[in-house]
């Protein structure tokens, strides 16, 4: 199983970006999808998660600005980021808890995509 994140880039404060994460491989089911981020000099932190039933969870710092969504059938997840702030600058990582053929439930991570918010 491999995850590929994309959609990062440079945006001005107040702008928007949409991150995507595509999973590939012999996936039987996806239980949970999530986005994390790591800013320079800081630890990786949770941004948002979405369960297979559609229930979502957000870090307080992004509530009302970011929206996570997922499509289990397409093995995709997204993070719509609006009203971006310089403090949102970080490498964003996607992850998925996946049951693959011949394997139990495991967590997989994408390679990260850089989001820079600057004027």
mmCIF file of C-alpha atoms in Angstrom, residues 71-113:
data_model
loop_
_atom_site.group_PDB
_atom_site.id
_atom_site.type_symbol
_atom_site.label_atom_id
_atom_site.label_comp_id
_atom_site.label_asym_id
_atom_site.label_seq_id
_atom_site.Cartn_x
_atom_site.Cartn_y
_atom_site.Cartn_z
ATOM 1 C CA UNK A 71 -13.886 8.720 -0.745
ATOM 2 C CA UNK A 72 -13.240 5.114 0.271
ATOM 3 C CA UNK A 73 -14.297 3.793 -3.105
ATOM 4 C CA UNK A 74 -11.736 5.928 -4.899
ATOM 5 C CA UNK A 75 -9.196 5.483 -2.082
ATOM 6 C CA UNK A 76 -8.833 9.230 -1.837
ATOM 7 C CA UNK A 77 -8.914 11.815 0.873
ATOM 8 C CA UNK A 78 -8.840 15.598 0.710
ATOM 9 C CA UNK A 79 -8.149 18.561 2.921
ATOM 10 C CA UNK A 80 -9.734 21.846 1.878
ATOM 11 C CA UNK A 81 -7.872 24.652 3.602
ATOM 12 C CA UNK A 82 -9.386 28.133 3.636
ATOM 13 C CA UNK A 83 -8.389 31.375 5.342
ATOM 14 C CA UNK A 84 -4.820 30.162 5.544
ATOM 15 C CA UNK A 85 -2.506 31.799 8.044
ATOM 16 C CA UNK A 86 1.297 31.928 8.217
ATOM 17 C CA UNK A 87 1.033 29.603 11.222
ATOM 18 C CA UNK A 88 -0.353 26.923 8.893
ATOM 19 C CA UNK A 89 3.006 26.687 7.135
ATOM 20 C CA UNK A 90 4.188 23.099 7.463
ATOM 21 C CA UNK A 91 4.710 19.826 5.703
ATOM 22 C CA UNK A 92 1.348 18.085 5.558
ATOM 23 C CA UNK A 93 1.175 14.314 5.763
ATOM 24 C CA UNK A 94 -1.767 12.075 5.054
ATOM 25 C CA UNK A 95 -2.328 8.719 6.658
ATOM 26 C CA UNK A 96 -4.811 5.904 6.384
ATOM 27 C CA UNK A 97 -5.610 2.913 8.572
ATOM 28 C CA UNK A 98 -5.927 0.195 5.978
ATOM 29 C CA UNK A 99 -6.644 -3.504 5.825
ATOM 30 C CA UNK A 100 -4.854 -4.871 2.784
ATOM 31 C CA UNK A 101 -4.844 -8.329 1.207
ATOM 32 C CA UNK A 102 -2.869 -10.719 3.380
ATOM 33 C CA UNK A 103 -2.230 -8.083 6.027
ATOM 34 C CA UNK A 104 -3.986 -6.933 9.126
ATOM 35 C CA UNK A 105 -4.977 -3.394 9.961
ATOM 36 C CA UNK A 106 -1.997 -1.096 9.538
ATOM 37 C CA UNK A 107 -1.367 2.597 9.275
ATOM 38 C CA UNK A 108 0.281 3.975 6.157
ATOM 39 C CA UNK A 109 1.733 7.431 5.585
ATOM 40 C CA UNK A 110 2.170 9.605 2.546
ATOM 41 C CA UNK A 111 5.427 11.372 1.789
ATOM 42 C CA UNK A 112 4.285 14.852 2.760
ATOM 43 C CA UNK A 113 3.483 17.967 0.798
#
